[in-house]
Coordinates of C-alpha atoms and ligand atoms in Angstrom, one line a residue:
M14 CA 25.4 6.1 2.0
K15 CA 24.9 9.8 1.3
A16 CA 25.0 10.7 -2.3
S17 CA 23.7 14.1 -2.7
S18 CA 25.9 16.1 -5.1
Q19 CA 23.5 18.9 -5.8
P20 CA 23.8 22.4 -4.3
A21 CA 21.0 23.2 -1.9
A22 CA 20.3 26.5 -3.6
G23 CA 18.1 26.9 -6.7
L24 CA 16.2 23.6 -6.3
D25 CA 12.8 23.4 -8.1
V26 CA 11.5 20.4 -6.2
V27 CA 12.2 18.6 -2.9
I28 CA 10.8 15.1 -3.0
V29 CA 10.1 13.0 0.2
G30 CA 11.0 9.3 -0.4
A31 CA 12.9 7.2 -2.9
G32 CA 10.4 4.4 -3.3
F33 CA 8.6 3.8 -6.6
G34 CA 6.9 7.3 -6.3
G35 CA 10.1 9.2 -5.5
L36 CA 12.2 7.4 -8.1
Y37 CA 9.8 8.2 -10.9
A38 CA 9.3 11.7 -9.7
I39 CA 13.1 12.3 -9.9
H40 CA 13.3 10.9 -13.4
K41 CA 10.2 12.7 -14.8
F42 CA 10.9 16.1 -13.3
R43 CA 14.6 16.0 -14.4
Q44 CA 13.4 15.1 -17.9
Q45 CA 11.7 18.5 -17.8
G46 CA 14.9 20.2 -16.8
L47 CA 13.9 20.7 -13.1
K48 CA 16.4 20.6 -10.3
V49 CA 15.3 18.1 -7.8
R50 CA 16.5 16.6 -4.5
A51 CA 15.0 13.6 -2.8
F52 CA 15.4 12.7 0.9
E53 CA 15.1 9.0 1.8
A54 CA 15.0 7.6 5.4
G55 CA 16.4 4.3 4.3
D56 CA 20.0 3.8 3.1
G57 CA 18.8 2.5 -0.2
V58 CA 15.9 2.9 -2.8
G59 CA 12.8 0.9 -2.9
G60 CA 10.5 2.2 -0.1
T61 CA 8.1 -0.4 1.0
W62 CA 10.3 -3.1 -0.6
Y63 CA 13.4 -1.7 1.1
W64 CA 11.8 -2.1 4.6
N65 CA 9.6 -5.1 4.3
R66 CA 12.2 -7.9 4.2
Y67 CA 10.3 -10.4 6.4
P68 CA 10.3 -14.0 5.0
G69 CA 7.5 -14.5 2.5
A70 CA 7.2 -10.8 1.6
R71 CA 5.7 -10.8 -1.8
C72 CA 3.6 -8.4 -4.0
D73 CA 0.0 -9.5 -4.5
V74 CA -0.2 -7.8 -7.8
E75 CA 1.3 -9.9 -10.7
S76 CA 4.9 -8.9 -11.5
M77 CA 4.1 -8.2 -15.2
E78 CA 1.7 -5.5 -13.9
Y79 CA 3.4 -4.3 -10.7
S80 CA 6.2 -2.6 -12.6
Y81 CA 6.8 0.8 -14.4
S82 CA 5.2 1.3 -17.7
F83 CA 6.9 4.6 -18.5
S84 CA 9.8 3.0 -20.5
N85 CA 9.1 0.3 -23.1
E86 CA 12.7 -0.7 -23.1
L87 CA 12.7 -1.2 -19.4
Q88 CA 9.5 -3.3 -19.4
Q89 CA 10.7 -5.4 -22.4
E90 CA 14.2 -6.0 -21.0
W91 CA 13.4 -6.7 -17.3
K92 CA 12.7 -10.4 -16.6
W93 CA 10.6 -11.3 -13.7
S94 CA 11.3 -14.8 -12.4
E95 CA 8.0 -15.5 -10.8
K96 CA 4.3 -14.7 -11.4
Y97 CA 4.2 -12.8 -8.1
A98 CA 7.6 -11.3 -7.3
Q99 CA 9.2 -11.6 -3.9
Q100 CA 10.6 -8.7 -2.0
S101 CA 14.2 -9.2 -2.9
E102 CA 13.4 -9.3 -6.7
I103 CA 11.3 -6.1 -6.5
L104 CA 14.1 -4.4 -4.5
R105 CA 16.5 -5.5 -7.2
Y106 CA 14.2 -3.9 -9.8
A107 CA 14.0 -0.6 -7.9
N108 CA 17.8 -0.6 -7.8
H109 CA 18.1 -1.4 -11.4
V110 CA 15.7 1.5 -12.2
A111 CA 17.7 3.9 -10.0
D112 CA 21.0 2.9 -11.9
R113 CA 19.5 2.7 -15.4
F114 CA 18.0 6.2 -15.2
E115 CA 20.9 7.6 -13.1
L116 CA 18.7 8.7 -10.2
R117 CA 21.0 8.2 -7.3
D118 CA 22.8 11.5 -7.3
A119 CA 19.5 13.3 -6.6
I120 CA 18.9 11.2 -3.5
Q121 CA 20.2 11.9 0.0
F122 CA 19.9 8.6 1.9
S123 CA 19.5 7.9 5.6
T124 CA 17.8 11.2 6.0
R125 CA 14.2 11.9 7.2
V126 CA 12.4 15.1 6.4
V127 CA 11.1 16.5 9.7
S128 CA 9.5 19.8 8.7
A129 CA 8.5 21.8 5.7
A130 CA 7.5 25.5 5.9
F131 CA 6.2 27.6 3.1
D132 CA 6.9 31.4 3.0
S133 CA 4.4 33.3 0.9
A134 CA 6.7 36.3 0.4
S135 CA 9.2 34.2 -1.4
S136 CA 6.9 31.4 -2.6
L137 CA 9.5 28.9 -1.3
W138 CA 9.3 25.8 0.8
T139 CA 12.1 25.3 3.4
I140 CA 12.6 21.7 4.2
R141 CA 14.5 20.5 7.3
T142 CA 15.8 17.0 7.9
D143 CA 16.9 14.9 10.9
Q144 CA 20.5 15.3 9.7
G145 CA 20.5 19.0 10.0
D146 CA 19.9 19.9 6.3
T147 CA 17.9 23.0 5.5
V148 CA 17.1 23.3 1.8
S149 CA 14.6 25.5 -0.1
A150 CA 12.6 24.7 -3.2
R151 CA 9.7 26.1 -5.1
F152 CA 7.7 22.8 -4.9
F153 CA 7.4 20.1 -2.2
V154 CA 6.3 16.7 -3.3
V155 CA 5.5 14.1 -0.7
A156 CA 6.0 10.5 -2.0
G157 CA 6.5 8.9 1.4
G158 CA 4.3 6.0 0.8
C159 CA 0.9 4.8 1.9
L160 CA 2.1 2.0 4.2
S161 CA 5.4 3.3 5.5
L162 CA 4.8 4.3 9.1
P163 CA 4.8 1.0 11.0
R164 CA 2.5 0.7 13.9
M165 CA 3.6 -1.2 17.1
P166 CA 0.7 -1.4 19.6
D167 CA 1.8 -0.1 22.9
F168 CA 1.2 -3.2 25.1
P169 CA 2.2 -2.8 28.7
G170 CA 5.6 -4.2 29.4
R171 CA 6.7 -4.3 25.8
D172 CA 10.2 -3.2 26.6
S173 CA 10.6 -5.8 29.4
F174 CA 10.6 -8.7 26.9
Q175 CA 13.8 -10.7 27.1
G176 CA 13.6 -12.2 23.7
K177 CA 13.7 -10.5 20.3
L178 CA 11.0 -8.2 19.0
Y179 CA 10.5 -7.6 15.3
H180 CA 8.0 -5.6 13.2
T181 CA 7.4 -7.0 9.6
G182 CA 7.8 -3.4 8.3
T183 CA 11.3 -2.9 9.8
W184 CA 12.8 -6.3 9.3
P185 CA 16.6 -6.7 9.9
H186 CA 18.6 -6.6 6.7
E187 CA 20.7 -9.6 7.8
G188 CA 17.5 -11.8 8.2
V189 CA 16.5 -13.7 11.2
D190 CA 17.0 -17.4 12.0
F191 CA 14.1 -18.8 14.0
T192 CA 15.5 -22.3 14.2
R193 CA 14.7 -24.0 17.6
M194 CA 12.8 -20.8 18.7
R195 CA 9.3 -20.4 20.2
V196 CA 7.9 -17.5 18.1
G197 CA 4.8 -15.5 18.5
V198 CA 3.2 -13.6 15.6
I199 CA 0.7 -10.8 16.4
G200 CA -1.5 -9.9 13.5
T201 CA -3.1 -11.7 10.6
G202 CA -3.3 -9.1 7.9
S203 CA -1.4 -9.4 4.6
S204 CA 1.9 -9.3 6.3
G205 CA 1.0 -11.9 9.0
I206 CA -0.5 -14.2 6.4
Q207 CA 2.7 -14.0 4.3
V208 CA 5.1 -14.5 7.2
I209 CA 3.3 -17.1 9.2
P210 CA 3.9 -20.1 6.8
R211 CA 7.6 -19.2 6.4
I212 CA 8.2 -18.9 10.2
A213 CA 6.3 -22.1 10.8
E214 CA 8.7 -24.0 8.5
Q215 CA 11.6 -22.9 10.7
A216 CA 10.5 -22.4 14.3
K217 CA 10.2 -25.0 17.0
Q218 CA 6.8 -23.6 17.9
L219 CA 4.8 -20.8 16.4
T220 CA 1.9 -19.2 18.3
V221 CA -0.3 -16.9 16.2
F222 CA -2.3 -14.2 18.1
Q223 CA -5.3 -13.4 15.9
R224 CA -7.8 -10.7 16.7
T225 CA -9.7 -10.8 13.4
A226 CA -9.9 -13.7 10.9
N227 CA -9.2 -12.4 7.4
F228 CA -10.2 -13.6 4.0
S229 CA -7.2 -14.9 2.0
L230 CA -7.1 -16.2 -1.5
P231 CA -4.5 -18.5 -3.0
A232 CA -1.8 -17.0 -5.2
W233 CA -0.9 -20.2 -6.9
N234 CA 2.4 -18.6 -7.5
T235 CA 4.7 -20.2 -10.1
P236 CA 8.0 -19.5 -11.8
M237 CA 7.1 -17.1 -14.7
P238 CA 5.7 -19.2 -17.6
A239 CA 7.8 -18.3 -20.6
E240 CA 4.8 -18.2 -23.0
Y241 CA 2.9 -15.9 -20.6
E242 CA 5.8 -13.5 -20.4
A243 CA 6.2 -13.5 -24.2
W244 CA 2.5 -12.9 -24.7
F245 CA 2.4 -10.1 -22.1
K246 CA 5.4 -8.4 -23.6
A247 CA 4.1 -8.7 -27.2
Y248 CA 1.0 -6.7 -26.1
Y249 CA 2.6 -4.6 -23.3
P250 CA 1.6 -1.1 -24.5
A251 CA -2.0 -2.2 -25.0
R252 CA -2.1 -4.1 -21.6
R253 CA -0.7 -1.0 -19.8
E254 CA -3.3 1.2 -21.5
K255 CA -6.1 -1.2 -20.5
A256 CA -4.7 -1.0 -16.9
R257 CA -4.7 2.8 -17.0
Y258 CA -8.5 2.9 -17.6
S259 CA -9.4 0.0 -15.4
S260 CA -10.8 0.1 -12.0
A261 CA -7.8 -1.1 -10.0
G262 CA -5.0 -0.2 -12.5
I263 CA -4.7 -3.9 -13.3
A264 CA -5.3 -5.1 -16.9
N265 CA -5.8 -8.7 -15.9
H266 CA -8.7 -8.0 -13.5
P267 CA -12.1 -9.2 -14.7
T268 CA -14.5 -6.6 -16.0
P269 CA -17.9 -8.1 -15.2
D270 CA -21.2 -7.0 -16.6
K271 CA -23.3 -9.1 -14.2
G272 CA -24.1 -9.2 -10.6
A273 CA -23.7 -12.3 -8.5
L274 CA -27.4 -12.6 -7.9
E275 CA -28.3 -12.4 -11.6
V276 CA -27.0 -15.9 -12.3
S277 CA -28.1 -19.3 -11.1
D278 CA -26.5 -20.9 -8.0
E279 CA -25.0 -23.6 -10.2
L280 CA -23.3 -21.1 -12.6
R281 CA -22.1 -18.9 -9.7
A282 CA -20.5 -21.9 -8.0
K283 CA -18.7 -22.8 -11.2
V284 CA -17.5 -19.3 -11.7
Y285 CA -16.2 -19.1 -8.2
E286 CA -14.4 -22.4 -8.6
A287 CA -12.8 -21.2 -11.8
G288 CA -11.9 -17.9 -10.0
W289 CA -10.4 -19.8 -7.1
A290 CA -8.3 -21.9 -9.4
H291 CA -7.0 -18.8 -11.1
G292 CA -6.3 -17.2 -7.7
G293 CA -5.1 -13.7 -6.9
P294 CA -6.9 -10.5 -5.8
G295 CA -9.0 -10.2 -8.9
F296 CA -11.3 -12.8 -7.4
T297 CA -13.4 -10.2 -5.6
R298 CA -14.1 -8.5 -9.0
I299 CA -15.7 -11.5 -10.6
Y300 CA -19.2 -10.0 -10.2
K301 CA -19.8 -6.3 -10.4
D302 CA -21.7 -6.0 -7.2
I303 CA -19.5 -8.0 -4.7
L304 CA -18.2 -4.9 -3.0
S305 CA -21.5 -3.1 -3.0
N306 CA -24.3 -5.6 -2.4
E307 CA -24.3 -7.4 0.9
K308 CA -26.2 -10.5 -0.4
A309 CA -23.9 -10.7 -3.4
N310 CA -20.9 -10.5 -1.1
E311 CA -22.2 -13.2 1.2
T312 CA -22.3 -15.7 -1.7
M313 CA -18.6 -15.2 -2.3
A314 CA -17.7 -15.0 1.4
E315 CA -19.5 -18.3 2.1
F316 CA -17.6 -19.9 -0.8
V317 CA -14.3 -18.9 0.7
R318 CA -15.4 -19.8 4.2
N319 CA -16.1 -23.3 2.9
K320 CA -12.6 -23.5 1.3
I321 CA -11.1 -22.6 4.7
R322 CA -13.2 -25.3 6.4
Q323 CA -11.9 -27.8 3.8
K324 CA -8.3 -26.8 4.2
V325 CA -8.0 -26.7 7.9
K326 CA -8.3 -30.1 9.6
D327 CA -9.2 -29.2 13.1
P328 CA -12.8 -27.8 13.0
A329 CA -12.3 -25.6 16.1
V330 CA -9.3 -24.0 14.4
A331 CA -11.1 -23.7 11.1
A332 CA -13.9 -21.9 12.9
M333 CA -11.5 -19.4 14.4
L334 CA -9.9 -18.8 11.0
T335 CA -13.3 -18.2 9.3
P336 CA -14.1 -14.5 9.0
T337 CA -17.6 -13.6 10.0
D338 CA -17.4 -10.0 11.0
H339 CA -16.8 -8.2 7.7
A340 CA -17.8 -8.6 4.0
I341 CA -15.1 -10.2 1.8
G342 CA -12.9 -7.6 0.2
T343 CA -13.8 -4.8 2.6
K344 CA -10.7 -5.3 4.6
R345 CA -7.7 -5.6 2.3
I346 CA -8.0 -9.0 0.7
C347 CA -5.0 -11.2 1.3
V348 CA -3.3 -13.4 -1.1
D349 CA -1.3 -16.3 0.3
T350 CA 0.8 -19.4 -0.3
D351 CA -0.1 -22.2 2.2
Y352 CA -1.6 -19.9 4.8
Y353 CA -4.5 -22.0 6.1
E354 CA -2.6 -25.3 5.5
T355 CA 0.0 -24.0 8.0
Y356 CA -2.5 -24.5 10.8
N357 CA -2.4 -28.3 10.1
R358 CA 1.2 -28.4 11.3
D359 CA 1.9 -29.8 14.8
N360 CA 4.1 -26.9 15.7
V361 CA 1.5 -24.1 15.0
K362 CA -1.0 -22.9 17.5
L363 CA -3.7 -20.3 17.0
V364 CA -4.8 -18.0 19.9
N365 CA -8.0 -16.0 19.7
V366 CA -7.1 -12.6 21.2
R367 CA -10.5 -11.1 20.6
E368 CA -11.8 -13.7 23.1
H369 CA -8.7 -13.4 25.3
P370 CA -7.1 -10.1 24.6
I371 CA -3.4 -9.5 25.1
E372 CA -2.9 -7.9 28.5
A373 CA 0.8 -7.4 28.5
I374 CA 4.2 -8.4 27.1
T375 CA 6.1 -10.0 29.9
P376 CA 9.9 -10.7 30.2
K377 CA 9.0 -14.3 29.1
G378 CA 6.4 -13.8 26.4
I379 CA 2.8 -12.6 25.9
R380 CA 0.2 -12.7 28.6
T381 CA -3.5 -12.8 27.4
T382 CA -6.4 -12.7 29.8
E383 CA -6.3 -16.5 29.7
K384 CA -2.6 -17.4 30.2
E385 CA 1.0 -16.5 29.6
H386 CA 2.6 -17.8 26.4
E387 CA 6.4 -18.3 26.7
L388 CA 8.3 -17.2 23.7
D389 CA 11.8 -16.5 22.4
A390 CA 10.8 -14.0 19.7
I391 CA 7.7 -11.9 19.0
V392 CA 6.9 -10.7 15.5
F393 CA 4.6 -7.7 15.3
A394 CA 2.6 -7.9 12.0
T395 CA 0.4 -5.1 13.2
G396 CA 0.4 -2.9 10.2
Y397 CA 0.8 0.8 9.5
D398 CA -0.6 4.3 10.2
A399 CA -1.8 4.1 6.6
V400 CA -2.1 6.7 3.8
T401 CA -1.9 9.8 6.1
G402 CA 0.8 8.6 8.5
A403 CA 3.9 9.4 6.4
I404 CA 2.5 12.8 5.5
L405 CA 1.6 13.9 9.0
N406 CA 4.9 12.6 10.4
I407 CA 6.3 15.8 8.8
D408 CA 5.5 19.2 10.5
I409 CA 4.1 21.0 7.5
R410 CA 3.1 24.7 7.9
V411 CA 2.5 27.8 5.8
D412 CA 3.7 31.2 7.1
G413 CA 3.9 29.9 10.6
G414 CA 0.3 28.9 10.6
P415 CA -1.4 25.7 11.8
S416 CA 0.3 22.5 10.9
L417 CA -1.3 20.1 8.3
A418 CA -1.9 17.7 11.3
E419 CA -4.1 20.4 12.9
K420 CA -5.9 21.0 9.6
W421 CA -6.6 17.3 9.3
A422 CA -7.4 16.7 13.0
H423 CA -10.9 15.4 12.0
G424 CA -9.7 13.6 8.9
P425 CA -7.7 14.4 5.8
K426 CA -9.1 17.0 3.3
T427 CA -7.6 17.1 -0.2
Y428 CA -8.6 18.1 -3.7
L429 CA -8.2 15.0 -5.8
G430 CA -5.8 13.5 -3.2
L431 CA -3.1 15.7 -4.9
M432 CA -3.2 19.0 -3.0
T433 CA -4.7 20.3 0.2
A434 CA -6.2 23.8 0.5
G435 CA -4.0 26.4 2.3
Y436 CA -0.8 24.5 1.6
P437 CA 0.4 25.9 -1.8
N438 CA 2.9 24.3 -4.1
M439 CA 2.8 21.0 -2.1
F440 CA 1.7 17.8 -4.0
M441 CA 1.0 14.4 -2.5
V442 CA 1.7 11.2 -4.5
T443 CA -1.2 8.8 -3.9
G444 CA -2.5 11.0 -1.1
P445 CA -5.8 10.5 0.8
G446 CA -8.8 11.0 -1.5
S447 CA -7.0 9.3 -4.5
P448 CA -7.4 5.6 -5.5
S449 CA -4.0 4.7 -4.2
V450 CA -4.1 1.5 -2.1
L451 CA -7.2 0.2 -3.8
T452 CA -5.2 -0.1 -7.0
N453 CA -1.9 -1.3 -8.4
M454 CA 0.2 1.3 -6.7
I455 CA 2.6 1.7 -9.6
T456 CA -0.2 2.6 -12.0
S457 CA -1.4 5.2 -9.5
I458 CA 2.1 6.5 -8.9
E459 CA 2.7 7.0 -12.6
Q460 CA -0.5 8.8 -13.1
H461 CA 0.1 11.2 -10.2
I462 CA 3.7 11.9 -11.1
E463 CA 2.7 12.5 -14.8
W464 CA -0.1 14.8 -13.7
I465 CA 2.2 16.8 -11.4
A466 CA 4.9 17.0 -14.0
D467 CA 2.4 18.3 -16.6
C468 CA 1.2 20.8 -14.0
L469 CA 4.7 22.0 -13.2
R470 CA 5.4 22.5 -16.9
Y471 CA 2.1 24.5 -17.2
L472 CA 3.0 26.7 -14.2
G473 CA 6.4 27.4 -15.7
Q474 CA 5.0 28.2 -19.1
K475 CA 2.5 30.6 -17.6
G476 CA 4.9 32.2 -15.1
I477 CA 2.8 31.0 -12.1
R478 CA 4.6 31.1 -8.8
R479 CA 1.8 29.8 -6.5
M480 CA -0.8 27.1 -6.9
E481 CA -3.3 26.2 -4.3
A482 CA -6.4 24.0 -4.1
Q483 CA -9.6 26.0 -3.6
P484 CA -11.5 25.2 -0.4
D485 CA -14.9 24.8 -2.0
F486 CA -13.5 22.4 -4.6
E487 CA -11.7 20.5 -1.8
E488 CA -15.0 20.3 0.2
A489 CA -16.8 19.0 -2.9
W490 CA -14.1 16.4 -3.5
V491 CA -14.2 15.2 0.1
R492 CA -17.9 14.9 -0.2
H493 CA -17.7 13.0 -3.4
V494 CA -15.1 10.6 -2.0
N495 CA -17.4 9.9 1.0
E496 CA -20.5 9.5 -1.2
V497 CA -18.9 7.1 -3.5
A498 CA -17.5 5.1 -0.5
D499 CA -21.0 5.0 1.0
T500 CA -22.3 3.3 -2.1
T501 CA -20.1 0.4 -1.2
L502 CA -19.6 -2.0 1.7
F503 CA -16.1 -0.8 2.4
P504 CA -16.7 1.8 5.1
R505 CA -18.5 -0.8 7.3
A506 CA -15.4 -2.8 8.0
N507 CA -12.9 -1.8 10.7
S508 CA -10.0 -1.6 8.4
W509 CA -6.9 0.6 7.9
Y510 CA -8.8 2.0 4.9
T511 CA -10.9 3.8 7.4
G512 CA -8.1 4.5 10.0
A513 CA -9.8 2.1 12.4
N514 CA -6.5 0.3 13.2
I515 CA -5.1 3.4 14.9
P516 CA -6.7 4.3 18.3
G517 CA -7.9 7.9 18.1
K518 CA -7.5 8.3 14.3
P519 CA -10.5 9.9 12.8
R520 CA -12.7 7.4 11.0
V521 CA -12.7 8.6 7.4
F522 CA -12.6 6.4 4.3
L523 CA -9.1 7.3 3.0
P524 CA -8.9 6.2 -0.6
Y525 CA -11.1 7.1 -3.5
V526 CA -13.2 4.0 -4.4
G527 CA -14.6 5.4 -7.7
G528 CA -11.9 3.5 -9.8
H529 CA -8.6 4.4 -11.2
G530 CA -9.8 4.9 -14.8
V531 CA -12.6 7.2 -13.7
Y532 CA -10.3 9.2 -11.5
R533 CA -7.7 9.5 -14.1
M534 CA -10.3 11.1 -16.4
K535 CA -11.3 13.5 -13.7
C536 CA -7.7 14.6 -13.2
A537 CA -7.2 15.0 -16.9
D538 CA -10.4 17.0 -17.2
V539 CA -9.3 19.4 -14.3
A540 CA -6.0 20.0 -16.1
F541 CA -7.7 20.5 -19.4
K542 CA -9.8 23.2 -17.9
G543 CA -6.7 25.2 -16.8
Y544 CA -6.5 23.4 -13.5
E545 CA -10.1 24.0 -12.5
G546 CA -10.5 24.3 -8.7
F547 CA -7.0 25.5 -8.2
T548 CA -6.0 29.1 -7.7
L549 CA -3.0 30.1 -9.8
Q550 CA -1.1 33.3 -9.0
A551 CA 1.8 34.8 -11.0
Ligands
NA7_30 P1 -2.8 -4.9 8.6 O1 -3.5 -5.3 7.4 O2 -3.2 -3.6 9.2 O3 -2.9 -6.0 9.7 C1 -2.5 -5.8 11.0 C2 -2.9 -7.0 11.8 O4 -2.5 -6.8 13.2 C3 -4.4 -7.3 11.9 O5 -4.7 -8.6 11.9 C4 -4.8 -6.6 13.2 O6 -6.0 -7.1 13.8 C5 -3.6 -7.0 14.0 N1 -3.5 -6.1 15.2 C6 -3.2 -4.8 15.2 N2 -3.2 -4.4 16.5 C7 -3.5 -5.4 17.3 C8 -3.5 -5.6 18.7 N3 -3.4 -4.5 19.5 N4 -3.8 -6.8 19.2 C9 -4.0 -7.8 18.3 N5 -3.9 -7.7 17.0 C10 -3.6 -6.5 16.5 O7 -1.3 -4.7 8.3 P2 -0.3 -5.6 7.4 O8 1.0 -5.2 7.6 O9 -0.7 -7.1 7.5 O10 -0.8 -5.2 5.9 C11 -0.8 -3.8 5.5 C12 -0.8 -3.8 4.0 O11 0.5 -3.9 3.5 C13 -1.6 -4.8 3.3 O12 -2.9 -4.7 3.3 C14 -1.0 -4.7 1.9 O13 -1.6 -3.7 1.2 C15 0.4 -4.4 2.2 P3 -7.4 -6.4 13.4 O14 -7.7 -6.8 12.0 O15 -7.1 -4.9 13.5 O16 -8.3 -6.8 14.4

């Protein structure tokens, strides 16, 4: 489905991606009279929610919050059917937005941007695609997503497997029927934790290959309670404003004024029980020091470990599922429906691949250092080259100079996560060094697109052709991002937040942990000061 009806000439902005970032960028920039074209690798809109069609795929931010706020009519009229929406409903919503705001004619589908080259003489970006397109535009906006480049570990013999191989991030559109199959799942991050209970319901035998036990919290998902929806909608503008100045871009998250160690053990236990009964990712924000103080963190970690021990009947399996190597919340916290309970089923087996690593994929299954597991299908829930993957997948250069991948060889450098020095007129949506994956992505996407849109208007009004981040401001921002991360427990964990999941990826804490509200104010301040830290040339 190729839908581009725009002439290639005279474009103001080329956008990478038609997920939630790309869709809003098209809408917002067009409202300002800019000519835009977006390239999207999928044959439909929705980004993450287009690709992640595995059974159980669901957002772990509540539907009432994980949705656009830019149109009050949209947020009032759209009805979410569940507290936490499943993938198909979120994809329906993305399609509704594309139709409602007539965005499709700006999108060329089934097309991947492969290179982008800036020419200083003309101040134009030339963008090339895998379909042979070459287009030029004044601005280049990368909204390719933070978790969109799937990672498939290169186990020896992978191609020799005679059964079916799947990755959760590139799930077949027609679905998969695992009935009567022996299925292996590699990976127990958010995707594994969501897909495992659903496959267990269908498969003859499910074997889970776990390297690291993760903390997961109950979602307690329900059909959307009518009164809750009505209440939320009555106060939508105020709730959205609260989200915009909150730490995670989520109005419903607690805003604690106490640390976990400032209260008695009895009170803390009661508070944890109440938080557990509420469920969801806000749990790790019940006390203000959970993510910064090891001892405080340990009180919550132990509470959750005890819940796992209570849920899982076999003590040996419970022990394997109990995380001990990282502080709770420092690897992306998971939210589940019946994850731990699934291990009480007779058809589910857990294999510890830290103790007995996977040696190879064989024609018949997976061979660990202990034994060969015979399988009919293998599901890789092994994650993504996060935050920088989709950006560096494009060969980006200025005047034939070094690629952005070369500049970032020792880790990404950005000013505010929005631009990178030496690469003028190129903006990143939720780029490294911005709060992005630590927040409600849609809150962060809206803030970035609105900041970029205001900036483009300013450049137009002032007759500025070239905008570029200044290296010293970039250095200071990178330093600040690291300093703030180092006040927390986050960098200690081997997580995709630090690039630790990709062999050879530089270890850098990728998102800005200072909080969405604080970050939003910094960005607004920079703009108010005439885009302080950016060089603007007429
Ligand atoms: P994650 O969170 O990166 O999880 C990937 C899982 O795969 C994790 O358990 C990994 O173990 C495991 N893994 C990766 N490589 C291997 C190898 N070689 N052997 C064994 N196990 C391996 O990805 P998800 O897709 O679950 O979630 C990504 C985000 O999407 C999620 O946080 C939400 O924001 C949405 P490890 O922990 O590295 O030991």
